JSON list of C-alpha atoms and ligand atoms in Angstrom, two decimals:
[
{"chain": "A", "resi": 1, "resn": "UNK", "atom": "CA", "xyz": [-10.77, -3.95, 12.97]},
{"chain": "A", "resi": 2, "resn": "UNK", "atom": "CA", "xyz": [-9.42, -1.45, 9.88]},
{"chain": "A", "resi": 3, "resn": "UNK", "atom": "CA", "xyz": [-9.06, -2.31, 6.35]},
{"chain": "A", "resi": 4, "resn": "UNK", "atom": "CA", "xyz": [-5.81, -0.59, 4.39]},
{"chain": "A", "resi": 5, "resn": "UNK", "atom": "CA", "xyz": [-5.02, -0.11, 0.47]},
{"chain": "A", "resi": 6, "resn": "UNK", "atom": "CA", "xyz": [-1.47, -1.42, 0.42]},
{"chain": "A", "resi": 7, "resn": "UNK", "atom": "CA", "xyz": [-0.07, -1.08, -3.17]},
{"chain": "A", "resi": 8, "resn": "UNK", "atom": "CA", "xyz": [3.28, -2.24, -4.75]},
{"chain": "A", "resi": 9, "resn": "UNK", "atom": "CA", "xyz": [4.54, 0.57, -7.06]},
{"chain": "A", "resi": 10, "resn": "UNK", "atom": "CA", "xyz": [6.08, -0.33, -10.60]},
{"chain": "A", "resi": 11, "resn": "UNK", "atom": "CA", "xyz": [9.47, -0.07, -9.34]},
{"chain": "A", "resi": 12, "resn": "UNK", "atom": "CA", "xyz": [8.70, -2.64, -6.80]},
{"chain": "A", "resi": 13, "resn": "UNK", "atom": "CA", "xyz": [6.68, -4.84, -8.87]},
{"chain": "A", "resi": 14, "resn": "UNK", "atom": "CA", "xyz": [9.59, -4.89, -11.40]},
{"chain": "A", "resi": 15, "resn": "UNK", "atom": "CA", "xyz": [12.03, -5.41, -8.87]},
{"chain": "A", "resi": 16, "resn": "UNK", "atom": "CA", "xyz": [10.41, -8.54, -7.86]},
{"chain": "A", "resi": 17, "resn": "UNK", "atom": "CA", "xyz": [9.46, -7.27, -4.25]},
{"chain": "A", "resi": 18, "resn": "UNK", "atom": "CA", "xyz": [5.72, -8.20, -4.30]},
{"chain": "A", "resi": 19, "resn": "UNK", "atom": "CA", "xyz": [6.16, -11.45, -2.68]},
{"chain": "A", "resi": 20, "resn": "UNK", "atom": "CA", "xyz": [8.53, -10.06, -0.02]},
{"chain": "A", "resi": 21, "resn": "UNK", "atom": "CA", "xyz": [6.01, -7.53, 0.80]},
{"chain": "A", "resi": 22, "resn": "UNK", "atom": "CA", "xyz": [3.01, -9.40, 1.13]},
{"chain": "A", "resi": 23, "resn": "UNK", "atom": "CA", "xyz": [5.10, -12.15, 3.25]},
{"chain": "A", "resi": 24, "resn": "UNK", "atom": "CA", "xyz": [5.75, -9.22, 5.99]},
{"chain": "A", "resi": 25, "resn": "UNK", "atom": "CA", "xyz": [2.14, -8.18, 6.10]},
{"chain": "A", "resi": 26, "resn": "UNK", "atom": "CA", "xyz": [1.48, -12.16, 6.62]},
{"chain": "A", "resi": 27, "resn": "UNK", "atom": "CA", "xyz": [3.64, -12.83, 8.82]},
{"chain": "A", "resi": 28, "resn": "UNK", "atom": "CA", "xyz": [2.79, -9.88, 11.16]},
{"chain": "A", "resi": 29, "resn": "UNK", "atom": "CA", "xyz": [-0.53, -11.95, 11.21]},
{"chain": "A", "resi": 30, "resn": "UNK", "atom": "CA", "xyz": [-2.67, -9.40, 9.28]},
{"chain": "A", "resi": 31, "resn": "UNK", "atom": "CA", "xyz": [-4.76, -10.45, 6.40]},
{"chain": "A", "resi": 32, "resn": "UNK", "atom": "CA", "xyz": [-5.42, -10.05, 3.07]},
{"chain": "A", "resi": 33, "resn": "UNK", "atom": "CA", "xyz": [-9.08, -9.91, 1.29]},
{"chain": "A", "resi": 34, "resn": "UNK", "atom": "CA", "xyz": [-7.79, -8.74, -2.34]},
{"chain": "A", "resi": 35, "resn": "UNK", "atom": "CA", "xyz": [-4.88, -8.75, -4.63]},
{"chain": "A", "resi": 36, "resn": "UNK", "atom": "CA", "xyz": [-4.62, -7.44, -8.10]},
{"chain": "A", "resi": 37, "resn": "UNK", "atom": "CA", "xyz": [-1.99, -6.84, -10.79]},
{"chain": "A", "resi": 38, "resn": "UNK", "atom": "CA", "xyz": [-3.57, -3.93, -13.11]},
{"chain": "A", "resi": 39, "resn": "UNK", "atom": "CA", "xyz": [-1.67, -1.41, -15.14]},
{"chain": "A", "resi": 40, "resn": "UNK", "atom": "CA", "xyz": [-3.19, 2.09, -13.97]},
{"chain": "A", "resi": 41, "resn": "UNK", "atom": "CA", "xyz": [-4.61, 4.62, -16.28]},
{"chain": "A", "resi": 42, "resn": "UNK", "atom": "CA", "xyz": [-3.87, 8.17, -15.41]},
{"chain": "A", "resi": 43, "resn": "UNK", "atom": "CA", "xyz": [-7.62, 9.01, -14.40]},
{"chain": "A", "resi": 44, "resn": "UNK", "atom": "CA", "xyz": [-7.26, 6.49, -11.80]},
{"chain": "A", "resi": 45, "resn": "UNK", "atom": "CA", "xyz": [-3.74, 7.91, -10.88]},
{"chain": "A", "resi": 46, "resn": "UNK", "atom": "CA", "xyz": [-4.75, 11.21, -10.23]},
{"chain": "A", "resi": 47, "resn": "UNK", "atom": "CA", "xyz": [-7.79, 10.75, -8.55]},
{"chain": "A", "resi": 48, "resn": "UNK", "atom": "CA", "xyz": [-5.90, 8.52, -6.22]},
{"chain": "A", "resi": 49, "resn": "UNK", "atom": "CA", "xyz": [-3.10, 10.98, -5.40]},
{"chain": "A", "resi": 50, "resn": "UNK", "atom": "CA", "xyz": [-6.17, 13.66, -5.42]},
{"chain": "A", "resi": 51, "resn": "UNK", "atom": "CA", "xyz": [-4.69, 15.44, -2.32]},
{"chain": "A", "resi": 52, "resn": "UNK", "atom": "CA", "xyz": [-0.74, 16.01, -3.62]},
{"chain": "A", "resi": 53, "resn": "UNK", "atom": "CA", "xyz": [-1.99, 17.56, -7.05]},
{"chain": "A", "resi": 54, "resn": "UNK", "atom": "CA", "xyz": [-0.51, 21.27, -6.27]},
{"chain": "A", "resi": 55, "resn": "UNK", "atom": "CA", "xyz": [2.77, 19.85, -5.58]},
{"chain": "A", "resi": 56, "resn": "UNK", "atom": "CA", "xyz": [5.53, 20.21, -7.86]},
{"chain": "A", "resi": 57, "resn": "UNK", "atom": "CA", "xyz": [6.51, 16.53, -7.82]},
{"chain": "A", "resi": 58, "resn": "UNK", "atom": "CA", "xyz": [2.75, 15.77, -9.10]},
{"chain": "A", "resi": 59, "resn": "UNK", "atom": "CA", "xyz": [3.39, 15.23, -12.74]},
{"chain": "A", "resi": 60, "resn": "UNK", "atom": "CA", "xyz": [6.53, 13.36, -11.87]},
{"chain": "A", "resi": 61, "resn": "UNK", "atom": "CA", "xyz": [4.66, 10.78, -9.46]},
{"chain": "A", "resi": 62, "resn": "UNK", "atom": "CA", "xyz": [1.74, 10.32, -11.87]},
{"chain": "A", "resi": 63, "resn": "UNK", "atom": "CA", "xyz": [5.09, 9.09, -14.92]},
{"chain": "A", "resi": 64, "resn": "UNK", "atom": "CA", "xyz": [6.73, 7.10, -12.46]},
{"chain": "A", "resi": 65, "resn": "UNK", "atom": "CA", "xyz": [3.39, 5.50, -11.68]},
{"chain": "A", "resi": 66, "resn": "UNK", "atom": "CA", "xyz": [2.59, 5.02, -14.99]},
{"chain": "A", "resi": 67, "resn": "UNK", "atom": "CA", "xyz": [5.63, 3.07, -15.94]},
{"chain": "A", "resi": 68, "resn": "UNK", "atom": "CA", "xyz": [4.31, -0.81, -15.73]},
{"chain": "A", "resi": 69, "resn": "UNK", "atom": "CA", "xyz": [1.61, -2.23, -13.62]},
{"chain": "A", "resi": 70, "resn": "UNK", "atom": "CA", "xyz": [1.33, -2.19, -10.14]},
{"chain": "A", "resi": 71, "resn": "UNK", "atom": "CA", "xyz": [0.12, -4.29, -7.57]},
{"chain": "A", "resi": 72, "resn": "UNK", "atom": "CA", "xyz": [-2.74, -3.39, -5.48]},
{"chain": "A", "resi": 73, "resn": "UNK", "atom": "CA", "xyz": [-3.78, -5.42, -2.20]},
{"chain": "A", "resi": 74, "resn": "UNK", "atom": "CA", "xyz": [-6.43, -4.91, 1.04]},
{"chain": "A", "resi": 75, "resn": "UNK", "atom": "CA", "xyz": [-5.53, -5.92, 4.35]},
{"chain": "A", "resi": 76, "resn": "UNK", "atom": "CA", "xyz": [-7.12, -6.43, 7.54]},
{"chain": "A", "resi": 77, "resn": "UNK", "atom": "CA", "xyz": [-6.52, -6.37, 11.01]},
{"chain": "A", "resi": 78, "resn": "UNK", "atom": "CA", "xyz": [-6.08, -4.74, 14.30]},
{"chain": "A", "resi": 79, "resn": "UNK", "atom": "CA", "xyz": [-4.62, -0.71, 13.66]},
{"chain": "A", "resi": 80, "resn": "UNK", "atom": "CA", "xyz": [-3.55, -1.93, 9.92]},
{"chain": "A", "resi": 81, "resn": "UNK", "atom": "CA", "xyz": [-3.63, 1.67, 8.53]},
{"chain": "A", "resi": 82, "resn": "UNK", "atom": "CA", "xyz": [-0.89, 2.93, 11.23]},
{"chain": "A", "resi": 83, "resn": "UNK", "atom": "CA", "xyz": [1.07, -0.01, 11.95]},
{"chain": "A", "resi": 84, "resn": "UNK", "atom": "CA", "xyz": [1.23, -0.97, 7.88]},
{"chain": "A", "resi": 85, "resn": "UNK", "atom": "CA", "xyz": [2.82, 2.38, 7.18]},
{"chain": "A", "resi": 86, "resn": "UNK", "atom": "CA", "xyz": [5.03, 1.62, 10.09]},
{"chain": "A", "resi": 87, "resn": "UNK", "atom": "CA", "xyz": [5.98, -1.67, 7.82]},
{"chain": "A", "resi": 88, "resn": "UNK", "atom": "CA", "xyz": [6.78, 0.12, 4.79]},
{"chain": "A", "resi": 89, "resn": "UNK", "atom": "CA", "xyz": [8.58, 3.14, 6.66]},
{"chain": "A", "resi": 90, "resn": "UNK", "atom": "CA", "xyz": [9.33, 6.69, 5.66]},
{"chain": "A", "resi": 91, "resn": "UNK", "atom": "CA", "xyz": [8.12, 8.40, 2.88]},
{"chain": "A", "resi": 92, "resn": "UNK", "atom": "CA", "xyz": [12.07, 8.55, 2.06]},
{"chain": "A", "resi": 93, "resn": "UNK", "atom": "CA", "xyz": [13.66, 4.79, 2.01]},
{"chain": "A", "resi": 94, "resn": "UNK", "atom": "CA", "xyz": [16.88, 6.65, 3.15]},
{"chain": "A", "resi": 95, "resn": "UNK", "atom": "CA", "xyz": [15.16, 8.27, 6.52]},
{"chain": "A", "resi": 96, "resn": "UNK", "atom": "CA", "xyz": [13.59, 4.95, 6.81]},
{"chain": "A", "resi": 97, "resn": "UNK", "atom": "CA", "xyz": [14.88, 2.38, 9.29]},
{"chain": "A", "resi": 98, "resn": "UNK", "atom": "CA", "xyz": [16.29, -1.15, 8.59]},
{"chain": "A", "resi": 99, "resn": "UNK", "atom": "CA", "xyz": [13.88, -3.51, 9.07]},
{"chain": "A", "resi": 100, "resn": "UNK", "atom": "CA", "xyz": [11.00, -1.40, 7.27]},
{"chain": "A", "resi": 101, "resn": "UNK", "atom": "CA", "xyz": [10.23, -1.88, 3.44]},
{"chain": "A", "resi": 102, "resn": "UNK", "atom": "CA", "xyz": [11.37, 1.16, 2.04]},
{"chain": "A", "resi": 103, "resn": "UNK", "atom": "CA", "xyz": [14.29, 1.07, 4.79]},
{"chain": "A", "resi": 104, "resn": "UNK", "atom": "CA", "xyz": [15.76, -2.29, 3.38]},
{"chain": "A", "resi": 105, "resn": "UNK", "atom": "CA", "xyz": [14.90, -1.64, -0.53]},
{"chain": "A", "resi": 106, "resn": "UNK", "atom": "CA", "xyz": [14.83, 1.72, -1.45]},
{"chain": "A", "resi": 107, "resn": "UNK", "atom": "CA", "xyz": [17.01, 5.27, -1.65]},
{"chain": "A", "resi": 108, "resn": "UNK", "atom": "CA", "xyz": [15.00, 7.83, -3.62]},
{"chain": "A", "resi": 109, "resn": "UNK", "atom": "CA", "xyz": [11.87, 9.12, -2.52]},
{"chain": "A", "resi": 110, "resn": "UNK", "atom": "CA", "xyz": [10.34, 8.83, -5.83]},
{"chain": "A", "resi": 111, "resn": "UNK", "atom": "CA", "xyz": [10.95, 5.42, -5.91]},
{"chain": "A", "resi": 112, "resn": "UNK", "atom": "CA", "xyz": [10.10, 4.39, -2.64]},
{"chain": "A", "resi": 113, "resn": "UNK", "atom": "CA", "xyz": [8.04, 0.64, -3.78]},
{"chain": "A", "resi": 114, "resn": "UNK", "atom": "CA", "xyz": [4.92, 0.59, -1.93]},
{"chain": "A", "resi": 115, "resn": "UNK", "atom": "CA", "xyz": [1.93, 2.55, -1.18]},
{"chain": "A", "resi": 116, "resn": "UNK", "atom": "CA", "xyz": [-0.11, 2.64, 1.83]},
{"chain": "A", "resi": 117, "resn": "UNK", "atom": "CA", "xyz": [-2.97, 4.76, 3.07]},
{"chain": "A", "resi": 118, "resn": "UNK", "atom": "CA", "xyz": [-2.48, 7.11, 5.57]},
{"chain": "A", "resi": 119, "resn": "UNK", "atom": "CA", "xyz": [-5.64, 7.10, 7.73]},
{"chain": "A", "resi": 120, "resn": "UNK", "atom": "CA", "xyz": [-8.84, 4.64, 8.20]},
{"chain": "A", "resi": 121, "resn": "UNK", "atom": "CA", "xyz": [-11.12, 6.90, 5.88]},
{"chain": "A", "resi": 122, "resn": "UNK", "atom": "CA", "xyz": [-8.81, 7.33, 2.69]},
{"chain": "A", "resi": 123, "resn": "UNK", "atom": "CA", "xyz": [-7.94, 3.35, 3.03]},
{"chain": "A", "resi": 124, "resn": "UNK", "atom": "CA", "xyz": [-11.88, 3.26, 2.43]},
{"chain": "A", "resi": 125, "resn": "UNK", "atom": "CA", "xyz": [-11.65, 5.85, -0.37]},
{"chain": "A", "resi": 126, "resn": "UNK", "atom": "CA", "xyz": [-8.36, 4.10, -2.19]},
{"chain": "A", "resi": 127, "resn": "UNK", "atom": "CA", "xyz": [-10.31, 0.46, -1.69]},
{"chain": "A", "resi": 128, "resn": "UNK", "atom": "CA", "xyz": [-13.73, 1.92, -3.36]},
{"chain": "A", "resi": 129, "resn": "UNK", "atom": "CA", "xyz": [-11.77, 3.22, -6.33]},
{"chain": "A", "resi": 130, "resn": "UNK", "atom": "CA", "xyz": [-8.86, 0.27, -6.69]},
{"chain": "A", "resi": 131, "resn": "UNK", "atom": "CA", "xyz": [-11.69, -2.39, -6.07]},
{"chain": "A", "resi": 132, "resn": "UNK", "atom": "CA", "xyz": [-15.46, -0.89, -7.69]},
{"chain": "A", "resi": 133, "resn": "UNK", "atom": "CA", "xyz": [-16.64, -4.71, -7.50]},
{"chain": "A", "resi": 134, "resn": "UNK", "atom": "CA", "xyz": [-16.05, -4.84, -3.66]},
{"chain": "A", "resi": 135, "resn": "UNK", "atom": "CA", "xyz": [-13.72, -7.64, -1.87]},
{"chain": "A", "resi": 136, "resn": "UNK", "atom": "CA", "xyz": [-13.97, -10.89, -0.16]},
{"chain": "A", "resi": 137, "resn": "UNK", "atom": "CA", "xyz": [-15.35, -10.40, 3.24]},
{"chain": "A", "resi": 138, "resn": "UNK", "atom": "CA", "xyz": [-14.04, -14.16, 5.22]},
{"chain": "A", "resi": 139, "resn": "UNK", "atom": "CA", "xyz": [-13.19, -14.87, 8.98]},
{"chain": "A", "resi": 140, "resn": "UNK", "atom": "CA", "xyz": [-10.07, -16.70, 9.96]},
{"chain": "A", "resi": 141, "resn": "UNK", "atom": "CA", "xyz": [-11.91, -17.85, 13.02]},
{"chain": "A", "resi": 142, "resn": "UNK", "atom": "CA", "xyz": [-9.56, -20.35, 13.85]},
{"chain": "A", "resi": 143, "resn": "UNK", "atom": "CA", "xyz": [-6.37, -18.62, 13.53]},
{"chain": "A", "resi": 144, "resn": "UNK", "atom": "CA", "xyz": [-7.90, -15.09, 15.08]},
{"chain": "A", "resi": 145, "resn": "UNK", "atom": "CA", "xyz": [-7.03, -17.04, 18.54]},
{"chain": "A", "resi": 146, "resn": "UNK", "atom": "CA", "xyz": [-3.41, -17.86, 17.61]},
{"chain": "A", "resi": 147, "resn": "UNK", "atom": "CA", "xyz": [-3.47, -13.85, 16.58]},
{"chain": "A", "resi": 148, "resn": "UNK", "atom": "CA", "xyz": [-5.37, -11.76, 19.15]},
{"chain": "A", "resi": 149, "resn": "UNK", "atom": "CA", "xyz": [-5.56, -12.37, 23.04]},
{"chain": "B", "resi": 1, "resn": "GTP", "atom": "P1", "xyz": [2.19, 6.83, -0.23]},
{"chain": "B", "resi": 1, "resn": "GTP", "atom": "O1", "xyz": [2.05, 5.66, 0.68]},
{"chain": "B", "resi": 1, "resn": "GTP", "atom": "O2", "xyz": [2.71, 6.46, -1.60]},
{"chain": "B", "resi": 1, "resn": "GTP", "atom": "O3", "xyz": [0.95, 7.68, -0.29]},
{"chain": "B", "resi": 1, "resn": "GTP", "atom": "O4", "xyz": [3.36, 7.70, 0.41]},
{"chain": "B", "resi": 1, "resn": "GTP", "atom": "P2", "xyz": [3.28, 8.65, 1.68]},
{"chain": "B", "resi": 1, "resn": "GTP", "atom": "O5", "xyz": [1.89, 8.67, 2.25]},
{"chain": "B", "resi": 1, "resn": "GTP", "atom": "O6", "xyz": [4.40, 8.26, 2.58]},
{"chain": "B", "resi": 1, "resn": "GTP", "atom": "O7", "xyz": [3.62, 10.06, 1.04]},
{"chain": "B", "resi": 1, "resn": "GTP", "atom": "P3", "xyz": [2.65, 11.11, 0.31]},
{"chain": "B", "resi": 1, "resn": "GTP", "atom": "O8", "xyz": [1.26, 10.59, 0.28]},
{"chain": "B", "resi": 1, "resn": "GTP", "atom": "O9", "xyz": [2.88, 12.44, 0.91]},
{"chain": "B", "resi": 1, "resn": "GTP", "atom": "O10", "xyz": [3.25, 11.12, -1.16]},
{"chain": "B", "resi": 1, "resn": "GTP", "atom": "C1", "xyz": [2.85, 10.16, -2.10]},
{"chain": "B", "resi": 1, "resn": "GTP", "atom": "C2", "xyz": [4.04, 9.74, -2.91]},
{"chain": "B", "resi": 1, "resn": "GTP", "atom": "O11", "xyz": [4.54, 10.85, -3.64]},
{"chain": "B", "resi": 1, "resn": "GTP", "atom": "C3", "xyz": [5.24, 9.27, -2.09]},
{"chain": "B", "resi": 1, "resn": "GTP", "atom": "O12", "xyz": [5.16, 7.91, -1.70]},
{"chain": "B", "resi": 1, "resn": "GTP", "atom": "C4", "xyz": [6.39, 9.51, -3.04]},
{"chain": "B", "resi": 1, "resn": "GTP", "atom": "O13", "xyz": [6.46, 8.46, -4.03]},
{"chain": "B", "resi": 1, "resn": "GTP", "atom": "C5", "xyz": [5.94, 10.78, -3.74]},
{"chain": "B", "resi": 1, "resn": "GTP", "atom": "N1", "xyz": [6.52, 11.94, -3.08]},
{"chain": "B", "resi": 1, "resn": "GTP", "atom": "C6", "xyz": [6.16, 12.49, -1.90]},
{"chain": "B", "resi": 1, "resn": "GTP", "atom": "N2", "xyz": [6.92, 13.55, -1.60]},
{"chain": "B", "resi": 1, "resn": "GTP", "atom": "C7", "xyz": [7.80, 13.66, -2.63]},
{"chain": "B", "resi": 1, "resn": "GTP", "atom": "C8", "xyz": [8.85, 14.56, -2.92]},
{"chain": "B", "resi": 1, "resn": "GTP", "atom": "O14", "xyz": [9.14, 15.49, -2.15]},
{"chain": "B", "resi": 1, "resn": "GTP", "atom": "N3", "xyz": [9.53, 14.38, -4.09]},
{"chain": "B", "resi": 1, "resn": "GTP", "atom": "C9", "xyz": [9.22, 13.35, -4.94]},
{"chain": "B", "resi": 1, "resn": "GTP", "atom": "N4", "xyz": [9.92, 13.23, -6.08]},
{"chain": "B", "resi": 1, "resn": "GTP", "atom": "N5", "xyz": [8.24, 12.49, -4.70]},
{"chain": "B", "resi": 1, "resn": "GTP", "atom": "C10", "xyz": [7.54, 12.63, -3.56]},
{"chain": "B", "resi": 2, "resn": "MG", "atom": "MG1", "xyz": [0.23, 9.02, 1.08]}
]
């Protein structure tokens, strides 16, 4: 199984959305070994969003994520890198889907709520630098069998 940085962004966090969004990651069955609420500096920021820092919407990303805290999770579970991007939809909420995150809350792509990582190795990479200390490491034995065949 894959571990994924899932992240609620300060519009989402302000909006109130952090318990919807952790209730569709539960109730897919995934699960989660961290949660924080941490207000990010802009060191952290950028070396997060390391790969977009040519792009011209750079600065603008780093301000809107620098507006209030955010909420920062990991999550576990069978393909969790793909299929939680598939949860939170399009990078643009309006050429996402109904049913997705960004789909059912969001319009602008610079406001689009949530983060997640976008392949096995940088969800390793975003959980070293959002969690230095490391995370829980526990076995749902008994529910795994209600979960996987
Ligand atoms: P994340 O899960 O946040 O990493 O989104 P993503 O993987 O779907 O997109 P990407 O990593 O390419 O971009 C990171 C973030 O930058 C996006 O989630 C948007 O908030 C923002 N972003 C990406 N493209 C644009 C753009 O064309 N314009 C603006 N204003 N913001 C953008
Ligand atoms: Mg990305």
């Amino acid at each position: 199984t894959e571990r994924t940085y899932i992240m609620v962004k300060p519009d989402g966090v302000e909006r109130g959305l952090v318990g919807e969004i952790v209730k569709r990651f539960e109730n897919k069955g995934y699960q989660m070994l961290a949660l924080q609420m941490i207000q990010p500096t802009k060191a952290l920021l950028e070396e997060h969003y390391t790969d977009l820092k040519e792009k011209p919407f750079f600065p603008g990303l780093i301000k809107y994520m620098l507006a209030g805290p955010v909420v920062g999770m990991v999550w576990i579970g069978k393909d969790i890198v793909k299929v939680g991007r598939r949860l939170l939809g399009e990078t643009n909420p309006l050429a996402s889907n109904p049913g997705t995150i960004r789909g059912d809350f969001g319009i602008d792509v610079g406001r689009n709520i949530c983060h997640g990582s976008d392949s096995p190795a940088n969800a390793e990479r975003e959980i070293s630098l959002w969690f230095p200390n490391g995370v829980v490491h526990w076995n749902r034995a008994h529910v795994q069998n209600l979960i996987y065949e």
